[in-house]
Tab-separated table of C-alpha atoms in Angstrom:
chain	number	residue	atom	x	y	z
A	258	MET	CA	9.359	-21.192	-32.966
A	259	ALA	CA	5.984	-19.771	-33.981
A	260	ASP	CA	7.649	-16.621	-35.338
A	261	LEU	CA	9.789	-18.699	-37.713
A	262	VAL	CA	6.807	-20.205	-39.560
A	263	ARG	CA	4.344	-17.281	-39.465
A	264	GLY	CA	3.517	-16.220	-43.029
A	265	GLN	CA	5.537	-19.032	-44.653
A	266	LYS	CA	4.247	-21.479	-47.249
A	267	VAL	CA	3.209	-24.807	-45.752
A	268	GLU	CA	5.999	-26.828	-47.407
A	269	LEU	CA	8.674	-24.395	-46.210
A	270	ALA	CA	7.160	-24.254	-42.704
A	271	LEU	CA	7.236	-28.059	-42.462
A	272	ASN	CA	10.898	-28.114	-43.493
A	273	ILE	CA	11.775	-25.413	-40.956
A	274	LEU	CA	10.065	-27.321	-38.151
A	275	ARG	CA	11.359	-30.738	-39.220
A	276	PHE	CA	15.027	-29.759	-39.251
A	277	ASN	CA	15.060	-27.537	-36.164
A	278	SER	CA	16.617	-29.079	-33.061
A	279	LYS	CA	14.260	-27.537	-30.481
A	280	GLU	CA	11.665	-29.681	-28.744
A	281	ALA	CA	8.844	-27.245	-29.514
A	282	SER	CA	9.405	-27.677	-33.249
A	283	ARG	CA	8.304	-31.335	-33.073
A	284	LYS	CA	5.013	-30.391	-31.439
A	285	LEU	CA	4.367	-27.537	-33.875
A	286	GLU	CA	5.156	-29.825	-36.801
A	287	LYS	CA	2.564	-32.314	-35.580
A	288	LEU	CA	0.014	-29.507	-35.187
A	289	LEU	CA	0.725	-28.167	-38.684
A	290	LEU	CA	0.330	-31.648	-40.189
A	291	SER	CA	-3.014	-31.912	-38.408
A	292	ALA	CA	-4.123	-28.548	-39.835
A	293	ILE	CA	-3.126	-29.679	-43.351
A	294	ASN	CA	-5.063	-32.925	-42.892
A	295	ASN	CA	-8.115	-30.943	-41.730
A	296	TYR	CA	-7.885	-28.826	-44.888
A	297	GLU	CA	-7.751	-31.979	-47.030
A	298	GLN	CA	-10.804	-33.410	-45.253
A	299	LYS	CA	-12.854	-30.229	-45.809
A	300	ASN	CA	-11.698	-29.710	-49.417
A	301	ALA	CA	-11.516	-33.188	-50.910
A	302	GLU	CA	-11.751	-31.913	-54.506
A	303	SER	CA	-8.601	-29.742	-54.323
A	304	SER	CA	-5.028	-30.716	-53.508
A	305	VAL	CA	-2.744	-28.965	-51.049
A	306	GLU	CA	-0.145	-28.132	-53.725
A	307	GLU	CA	-2.707	-26.418	-55.997
A	308	ALA	CA	-4.284	-24.496	-53.111
A	309	GLY	CA	-1.029	-22.715	-52.246
A	310	LEU	CA	-1.518	-22.996	-48.492
A	311	PHE	CA	0.432	-20.769	-46.135
A	312	VAL	CA	0.444	-20.174	-42.374
A	313	LYS	CA	-1.913	-17.209	-42.135
A	314	GLU	CA	-1.910	-16.943	-38.359
A	315	ILE	CA	-0.207	-18.755	-35.497
A	316	ARG	CA	-0.906	-17.783	-31.896
A	317	VAL	CA	0.528	-19.069	-28.642
A	318	ASP	CA	-1.684	-18.131	-25.692
A	319	GLY	CA	-1.372	-18.962	-22.026
A	320	GLY	CA	-3.240	-22.035	-20.870
A	321	THR	CA	-4.046	-23.544	-17.524
A	322	MET	CA	-1.544	-23.407	-14.714
A	323	LEU	CA	-0.899	-26.157	-12.168
A	324	LYS	CA	-0.015	-24.710	-8.776
A	325	ARG	CA	2.178	-26.753	-6.462
A	326	LEU	CA	3.970	-26.037	-3.199
A	327	ARG	CA	7.646	-26.704	-2.589
A	328	PRO	CA	9.253	-26.700	0.848
A	329	ALA	CA	11.426	-23.683	1.613
A	330	PRO	CA	13.777	-22.867	4.501
A	331	GLN	CA	12.495	-22.168	8.008
A	332	GLY	CA	9.174	-23.953	7.553
A	333	ARG	CA	7.967	-21.787	4.721
A	334	ALA	CA	6.568	-22.866	1.345
A	335	HIS	CA	7.162	-21.487	-2.124
A	336	ARG	CA	4.577	-21.725	-4.857
A	337	ILE	CA	5.656	-23.487	-8.062
A	338	ARG	CA	3.624	-22.632	-11.169
A	339	LYS	CA	3.707	-25.264	-13.912
A	340	ARG	CA	2.595	-23.380	-16.999
A	341	SER	CA	1.012	-24.702	-20.182
A	342	ASN	CA	-0.164	-23.009	-23.384
A	343	HIS	CA	-2.640	-23.141	-26.258
A	344	VAL	CA	-1.397	-22.989	-29.852
A	345	THR	CA	-3.720	-21.946	-32.700
A	346	ILE	CA	-2.791	-22.307	-36.377
A	347	VAL	CA	-4.876	-20.796	-39.185
A	348	LEU	CA	-4.020	-21.738	-42.753
A	349	GLY	CA	-4.715	-19.411	-45.668
A	350	SER	CA	-4.982	-20.202	-49.355
A	351	ASN	CA	-3.687	-18.188	-52.316
A	352	ASN	CA	-6.553	-19.170	-54.642
A	353	ASN	CA	-9.257	-18.002	-52.173
A	354	THR	CA	-10.912	-21.366	-51.532
A	355	GLN	CA	-12.230	-22.246	-48.102
A	356	SER	CA	-9.466	-21.836	-45.521
A	357	ASN	CA	-8.932	-23.783	-42.314
């Protein structure tokens, strides 16, 4: 999902995430809306439309891992790794104002 919105304008990226049926798109949409809101808070004098925001960078890195044990045949145990991740979004601006 991150590859679909990398380098796209913010409005187009929101539409891509909003109308995609995957579960991850909902979470990325919420994160992108948060990044836009952070930009508005830092740059109160400029609007998002005039700034020409785009998704400059989006990274998905591995996060913490919960390790659990599950019973296996003949008295053994198998390790179950419940993985999580960290997502980082960096917004860029076409008119070279402060970016988020």
